[in-house]
Amino acid sequence: MRRRQFLGAVMSSTILPKFAFGATPPFRLTAEPVQVQLLPSDSAATSMFGFNGSMPGPELRLRQGERLKIDFQNNLTQGSSVHWHGLRIENAMDGVPGLTQEVVNAGDSFQYDMAPPDAGTFWYHSHNVSQEQVAKGLVGALIVDEINPPDVDHDVTVLIADWRLLDGGAFDEEFGDLMSLSHGGRMGNYARTFMSQETVKKGDRIRLRLINAAADRIFPLVLTGAIGKIVALDGMPLSEPRAFDNISLAPAQRADLIVDAVQDIEIGMLTRGPTFPLGKLTIEGENTTRIASPIPLLPKNNVATPAQPSQNLTLTMMGGAMGNRHGGSDIWAFNDISGLPTEPFGSFSRGETARISLVNDTAFPHGIHLHGHHFNEVNDDGSLGDLRDTALVDAGKTTDILCVFDNPGKWLFHCHMLSHQAAGMKTWINVA
Ligand code: C2O
Ligand code: CU
C-alpha cells in the first residue's frame, strides 16, 4: 500500500471497529503483541503491539487528586517502559530507560505510582525504542477529569495516528529507512482516528479530546459539522476559548475542543488534494433540551507563572536532509551533539525560571517535548503564550519558551518526531 492508496479512499470511515476504551483501577497494563482491525473490516487484521489486548491501549481515566497506580507487565520479547506524557509527576515514575529507570526487560514488570497534579488530556506510550514501539501501537489515552468538569453531553476521546502498512495490511517492519529518518520522519501511509464513541445527537454539546499519537506525522486537522472553540492545549486550559479554522497537532500534542453538533462531525486531514477522512461522529436523533450558551472556560491547573528568567539558553536543532553541517555524530543534533550528552543541556535550581530559545536551523519542522514540566511559549510580541509540553517549531523559525523548573530530577528534552530523536535529536536537563 503506497502513498497513492493512502491518499485514495482506502478508508470507509463508516464502521470503525470497537476497542477497549476505559479501564478501572487497579490498573494492570500489559504490553503484548496484538492483532488489530486497523483497516476496514473487509480487510485483514494487522499484527502490532498493544496494551491489554488492544491498540490503542485502554483509556486510563482518573479524577484530579487521585493517585494512579499501574502494574506494568512487559509480555513483549523486547525491553519496554511506559511514559505518561504531559503528567508533571515524580521523576522516578517518568518511564525513561537510562535516565529515570532501568528498562523493563521482556517478561518483567514495573510498578508505576503517581499523583498527577493536573486535570486534562494526556496520553501514555512506550519510551523504549519508541520510534518502533510507538509506531507499532504502544499508545493510549490518559484522562484526568476536573473536580468540576464542564457541562457537556459527551466527552469523546479522539486518538489520531498513522501507520506504515504493506499491501494487504501487514505492518511494515522496516524502521531503518534513511530517507524517512533524515526528512520529516517515518510517515505512515494509512491514518485514522480511534474514538471512544461513534454517535451523538444533533444539538449535543461535546468535549472532543484530540490526541496526536503518531510517531512522526504532524496532523493538520479540519473539523466539519460542529461549531465551537479550543479550550485547552496539551492538557492545559486556555485563558479564553479560542476560535479555530484548522488545528495543527505535532506528534504528542493534544487539543480539547468544546463544540455543538450541527450535523455529522467529520475529522479530516488537510492534504494538497482532497481532505483525507480520519473519522466521524454520526448524528442519531436530536437533543432538544440543551439551551444555547457560550463555550465554557475550563478551571486552570496550578502551574507556576514564570518569573524574570535567571538563565537564557539556546537549543539549536541541526541536521537532516538539506541541513547545514553540524558537529554531531548522527543525522540530527541539538547544539552540535547527537544523542544524550553526559552533561545536561541545562541545570536549574528548583523553582528557577529560564528562557530557552528553540532555534530550528533545519529544513523540517520539529515538535520539541520537555518531560516533567509545562512551559509557556513566548508570543511574537513578547507576551506570555500558551502553556504546552510540546512546542512545534517550523523550519527556519525560532520559538522562545519560559519554564519554571520546579520538578526535581533528570528530565528528557527531545524531538517528538520519534525517528528524529532516535537519530540524535535529544538531550536532558537537571533540576536540583
Ligand atoms: Cu511523549 Cu519523551 O515523550
Ligand atoms: Cu524533529
XYZ file of C-alpha atoms and ligand atoms in Angstrom:
436
model
C 0.000 0.000 0.000
C 1.842 3.063 -1.178
C 1.107 6.704 -0.923
C -1.321 6.665 -3.822
C -3.575 4.275 -1.962
C -3.196 6.140 1.275
C -4.482 9.246 -0.398
C -7.182 7.297 -2.129
C -10.350 6.139 -0.465
C -8.974 3.070 1.320
C -10.930 4.211 4.223
C -14.621 3.954 4.628
C -14.905 5.893 7.820
C -18.319 4.391 8.465
C -17.749 1.458 10.770
C -14.728 1.818 12.993
C -14.026 -1.364 14.906
C -14.609 -1.156 18.637
C -11.751 -1.444 21.035
C -11.329 -1.223 24.761
C -11.907 2.292 25.985
C -11.932 2.574 29.712
C -10.377 0.554 32.470
C -10.940 0.643 36.187
C -8.342 0.685 38.954
C -6.167 -1.016 39.966
C -4.769 -0.811 36.501
C -2.726 -3.631 35.132
C -1.190 -2.670 31.847
C 0.283 -5.477 29.813
C 2.317 -4.742 26.692
C 1.893 -7.580 24.226
C 1.555 -8.422 20.551
C -1.999 -7.859 19.271
C -3.986 -8.322 16.098
C -5.695 -5.073 15.202
C -8.503 -4.463 12.745
C -6.859 -1.260 11.610
C -8.213 -1.286 8.071
C -11.964 -1.519 7.399
C -13.449 -4.851 8.416
C -13.340 -6.378 4.926
C -9.523 -6.191 5.073
C -7.081 -8.353 7.023
C -6.105 -7.566 10.601
C -2.630 -6.142 11.286
C -0.061 -7.605 13.709
C 1.030 -4.838 16.046
C 1.823 -4.160 19.684
C -0.824 -3.101 22.179
C -1.783 -2.971 25.834
C -4.247 -5.400 27.401
C -5.048 -6.930 24.037
C -5.933 -3.727 22.248
C -4.369 -0.982 20.186
C -4.686 1.751 21.289
C -4.413 0.562 24.868
C -7.299 1.108 27.277
C -8.148 4.674 28.129
C -6.892 5.344 31.652
C -9.143 7.735 33.497
C -8.938 9.239 36.945
C -10.123 12.240 38.858
C -7.839 15.150 39.668
C -6.276 14.453 43.066
C -6.422 10.664 42.721
C -3.326 8.515 42.646
C -2.634 6.423 39.608
C -1.073 3.055 40.327
C -0.183 0.906 37.374
C 1.262 -2.567 37.325
C 3.101 -2.639 34.047
C 3.791 -6.105 32.707
C 6.042 -6.490 29.682
C 4.932 -9.512 27.652
C 6.859 -8.470 24.559
C 10.067 -10.220 23.564
C 11.983 -6.932 23.901
C 12.527 -4.345 26.642
C 9.958 -1.618 27.177
C 8.735 1.084 29.587
C 5.797 3.464 29.834
C 5.966 7.261 29.777
C 2.980 9.294 30.983
C 3.151 12.117 28.526
C 2.368 15.533 29.972
C 1.939 14.426 33.583
C 4.041 16.531 35.932
C 4.877 13.621 38.195
C 7.794 12.351 40.198
C 10.948 11.793 38.171
C 11.303 8.109 39.107
C 7.900 7.387 37.512
C 8.589 9.154 34.197
C 9.400 5.953 32.336
C 12.610 6.838 30.525
C 15.081 3.910 30.471
C 18.630 5.018 31.138
C 17.544 8.296 32.727
C 14.753 7.640 35.237
C 14.581 3.845 35.462
C 16.017 0.605 34.150
C 14.436 -0.778 31.029
C 11.687 -3.280 31.847
C 13.026 -6.453 30.263
C 10.908 -8.971 28.370
C 8.773 -10.843 30.893
C 9.448 -8.372 33.714
C 7.157 -5.887 35.395
C 7.393 -2.437 36.978
C 5.033 -0.599 39.263
C 4.267 2.997 38.471
C 2.735 5.049 41.267
C 1.885 8.644 40.526
C -0.043 11.635 41.795
C -0.858 13.619 38.639
C -1.441 17.226 39.699
C -3.275 18.489 36.624
C -6.667 17.779 35.083
C -6.646 17.422 31.319
C -5.968 15.309 28.264
C -2.764 13.317 28.399
C -1.543 10.051 26.944
C 0.837 7.225 27.623
C 3.272 5.462 25.355
C 6.316 3.247 25.297
C 9.575 5.097 25.862
C 11.962 2.354 24.832
C 12.926 2.139 21.157
C 9.903 4.390 20.930
C 10.332 5.118 17.223
C 9.398 1.462 16.725
C 7.221 0.657 19.725
C 5.017 3.742 19.443
C 4.740 3.298 15.672
C 3.687 -0.319 16.318
C 0.918 0.685 18.691
C 2.102 1.050 22.298
C -0.054 4.117 22.893
C -3.185 5.005 24.857
C -5.193 7.945 26.187
C -4.874 9.130 29.787
C -7.584 11.467 31.011
C -7.646 13.320 34.304
C -11.135 14.656 34.974
C -11.657 18.042 36.584
C -13.284 18.035 40.019
C -15.973 20.162 38.366
C -15.985 19.185 34.710
C -17.644 21.495 32.173
C -21.294 20.862 31.300
C -21.279 18.728 28.147
C -23.437 15.869 26.864
C -20.489 13.753 25.735
C -16.799 13.625 26.470
C -15.177 11.984 23.460
C -11.561 10.918 23.183
C -10.174 11.004 19.650
C -6.813 9.329 19.276
C -5.240 10.013 15.879
C -2.287 8.236 14.326
C -0.817 6.895 11.131
C 0.878 3.594 10.364
C 3.027 2.275 7.549
C 1.402 -0.794 6.058
C 2.355 -3.162 3.274
C -0.015 -4.372 0.583
C -2.687 -6.471 2.246
C -2.471 -4.575 5.520
C 0.583 -6.163 7.180
C 2.649 -3.834 9.359
C 5.813 -2.608 7.622
C 8.640 -3.679 9.952
C 11.311 -1.614 8.202
C 12.405 1.168 10.535
C 15.881 1.987 9.277
C 14.975 3.816 6.094
C 17.409 6.750 5.935
C 15.237 8.753 3.599
C 12.487 8.915 6.269
C 14.866 9.482 9.171
C 16.586 12.422 7.517
C 13.375 14.071 6.308
C 10.098 14.591 8.168
C 10.283 11.179 9.843
C 8.745 7.798 9.220
C 5.305 8.723 7.947
C 2.532 6.174 7.744
C 0.625 5.546 4.556
C -2.644 4.985 6.392
C -4.236 7.131 9.074
C -7.415 7.152 11.101
C -8.919 8.017 14.435
C -9.934 5.782 17.316
C -12.863 7.336 19.165
C -14.467 6.463 22.479
C -17.915 6.646 20.875
C -19.332 6.895 17.385
C -22.687 8.652 17.627
C -24.083 11.841 19.156
C -27.344 13.717 18.847
C -27.848 16.833 16.825
C -27.628 19.757 19.232
C -25.432 17.903 21.726
C -22.572 19.778 23.341
C -19.419 17.667 23.076
C -15.957 17.836 24.508
C -13.516 16.430 21.968
C -10.098 15.419 23.215
C -7.810 15.201 20.188
C -4.533 13.345 20.743
C -1.856 13.002 18.077
C -0.330 9.616 18.878
C 1.587 9.294 15.605
C 5.308 8.592 15.693
C 6.309 11.363 13.301
C 3.379 12.937 11.469
C 2.063 16.442 12.088
C -1.688 16.355 11.516
C -3.282 19.483 10.031
C -6.865 18.761 11.067
C -10.171 20.098 9.854
C -13.425 19.567 11.669
C -16.788 19.949 9.994
C -20.331 19.588 11.297
C -19.767 21.288 14.633
C -19.370 24.819 15.944
C -17.200 25.552 18.924
C -13.830 26.531 20.295
C -10.500 25.200 21.516
C -10.480 25.213 25.309
C -7.160 23.528 26.149
C -3.838 22.609 24.540
C -1.531 19.847 25.782
C -3.864 19.344 28.747
C -3.679 22.959 29.903
C -6.782 25.196 29.752
C -6.529 28.320 27.618
C -7.276 31.571 29.400
C -10.068 32.130 26.868
C -11.782 29.709 24.484
C -10.211 30.188 21.054
C -11.844 30.070 17.621
C -10.272 27.793 15.019
C -10.361 27.035 11.304
C -7.997 24.143 11.366
C -5.818 22.690 14.081
C -2.261 21.561 13.570
C -1.085 18.940 16.020
C 2.540 17.863 16.168
C 3.211 14.327 17.393
C 2.232 14.131 21.114
C 0.284 17.399 21.105
C -3.334 17.489 22.251
C -6.246 19.874 21.823
C -9.501 19.901 23.776
C -12.465 21.395 21.947
C -15.966 22.065 23.147
C -18.382 22.077 20.230
C -22.080 21.888 19.450
C -23.104 19.228 16.931
C -24.862 20.587 13.866
C -24.572 17.534 11.625
C -22.243 14.517 11.345
C -18.924 15.655 12.788
C -16.145 14.743 10.426
C -12.481 14.941 11.281
C -10.139 15.088 8.330
C -6.543 15.762 7.471
C -5.722 18.580 5.075
C -3.683 17.397 2.114
C -2.687 19.073 -1.120
C -5.612 17.215 -2.648
C -8.990 16.498 -1.096
C -9.298 16.302 2.679
C -8.443 12.798 3.894
C -11.191 11.465 6.190
C -9.904 10.267 9.563
C -13.141 9.535 11.348
C -16.589 10.726 12.185
C -19.208 11.082 14.886
C -22.554 10.282 13.310
C -25.738 12.115 14.256
C -28.501 9.899 15.618
C -31.521 11.765 16.887
C -31.811 15.254 18.247
C -31.145 16.871 21.600
C -33.978 19.323 22.098
C -33.354 20.197 25.720
C -29.901 21.771 25.609
C -30.091 25.525 25.933
C -27.605 27.545 23.886
C -24.834 29.043 25.994
C -21.295 30.322 25.414
C -18.430 27.807 25.312
C -17.258 27.498 28.943
C -13.784 28.058 30.339
C -12.007 25.144 31.975
C -10.679 25.603 35.509
C -6.958 26.407 35.457
C -4.350 23.953 36.676
C -1.893 25.071 39.285
C 1.171 25.797 37.132
C 3.700 28.352 38.379
C 3.875 31.627 36.444
C 7.349 32.361 35.035
C 9.396 34.970 36.882
C 12.185 37.080 35.373
C 14.429 34.383 33.833
C 17.738 33.844 35.590
C 19.185 31.918 32.640
C 18.862 32.354 28.886
C 19.748 29.264 26.900
C 19.637 28.350 23.236
C 18.766 24.937 21.876
C 19.585 24.773 18.183
C 18.092 21.976 16.092
C 20.582 20.815 13.479
C 20.966 18.283 10.715
C 18.708 16.309 8.433
C 18.486 16.405 4.676
C 19.300 19.824 3.193
C 20.592 20.914 6.606
C 23.867 22.638 7.408
C 26.841 20.632 8.622
C 26.932 20.032 12.324
C 29.269 18.546 14.908
C 27.051 15.656 15.980
C 27.658 12.007 15.177
C 24.212 11.164 13.824
C 21.655 12.553 11.367
C 20.213 15.078 13.822
C 21.687 17.079 16.687
C 20.969 19.715 19.306
C 23.808 22.228 19.681
C 26.250 20.041 17.722
C 25.625 16.950 19.864
C 23.727 13.850 18.740
C 22.167 11.668 21.418
C 22.230 12.100 25.176
C 25.258 14.088 26.351
C 26.937 13.171 29.642
C 26.359 16.697 30.955
C 22.828 18.110 30.918
C 21.900 20.803 28.410
C 20.651 22.872 31.336
C 20.982 22.762 35.138
C 18.411 24.567 37.198
C 17.821 25.069 40.840
C 14.352 24.077 41.865
C 11.844 26.849 41.155
C 14.133 28.752 38.822
C 12.678 30.336 35.670
C 14.726 30.028 32.483
C 14.168 31.228 28.956
C 15.115 28.829 26.196
C 15.265 29.806 22.532
C 14.307 26.842 20.402
C 16.107 27.613 17.143
C 15.199 25.442 14.184
C 18.206 25.559 11.882
C 16.944 22.683 9.732
C 14.699 22.248 6.706
C 11.966 20.409 8.664
C 9.539 21.214 11.472
C 10.210 19.673 14.901
C 7.963 19.137 17.917
C 10.143 19.676 20.963
C 8.982 17.993 24.170
C 10.164 18.664 27.708
C 9.471 15.971 30.288
C 8.090 16.677 33.748
C 7.073 20.285 33.098
C 4.839 22.517 31.070
C 6.290 25.749 29.728
C 4.877 28.955 28.284
C 5.594 29.732 24.677
C 6.515 33.391 24.239
C 4.357 35.156 21.644
C 5.928 37.251 18.874
C 5.002 40.453 20.719
C 6.834 39.198 23.812
C 3.696 38.354 25.780
C 3.257 35.076 27.597
C 1.713 32.498 25.270
C 0.138 29.078 25.682
C 1.232 26.531 28.243
C 2.459 23.435 26.441
C 4.581 20.362 26.906
C 5.469 20.062 23.222
C 6.327 23.058 21.016
C 6.045 22.816 17.238
C 8.825 24.873 15.661
C 8.676 25.289 11.891
C 11.712 25.008 9.634
C 13.927 28.075 9.934
C 11.896 29.515 12.815
C 12.644 30.220 16.474
C 10.250 29.818 19.386
C 11.183 31.070 22.831
C 9.817 29.307 25.864
C 9.759 30.287 29.524
C 9.766 27.469 32.018
C 9.616 27.329 35.777
C 11.795 24.319 36.547
C 10.059 23.220 39.707
C 10.090 19.439 39.339
C 13.350 17.920 40.605
C 15.168 15.262 38.632
C 16.717 14.402 35.312
C 14.296 15.128 32.509
C 14.465 14.242 28.854
C 14.155 17.081 26.321
C 13.718 15.799 22.790
C 12.082 15.976 19.408
C 8.798 14.049 19.476
C 9.197 13.132 15.841
C 10.372 9.832 17.233
C 12.563 8.983 14.250
C 14.388 12.259 14.792
C 15.058 11.590 18.462
C 16.239 8.085 17.572
C 18.645 9.650 15.077
C 20.146 12.059 17.589
C 17.717 14.857 18.444
C 17.592 14.558 22.199
C 19.163 15.936 25.327
C 18.305 16.265 29.025
C 18.126 18.801 31.799
C 18.658 18.579 35.515
C 16.599 20.233 38.240
C 18.073 20.079 41.739
Cu 5.797 11.608 24.738
Cu 9.728 11.615 25.704
O 7.770 11.575 25.234
Cu 12.382 16.527 14.836
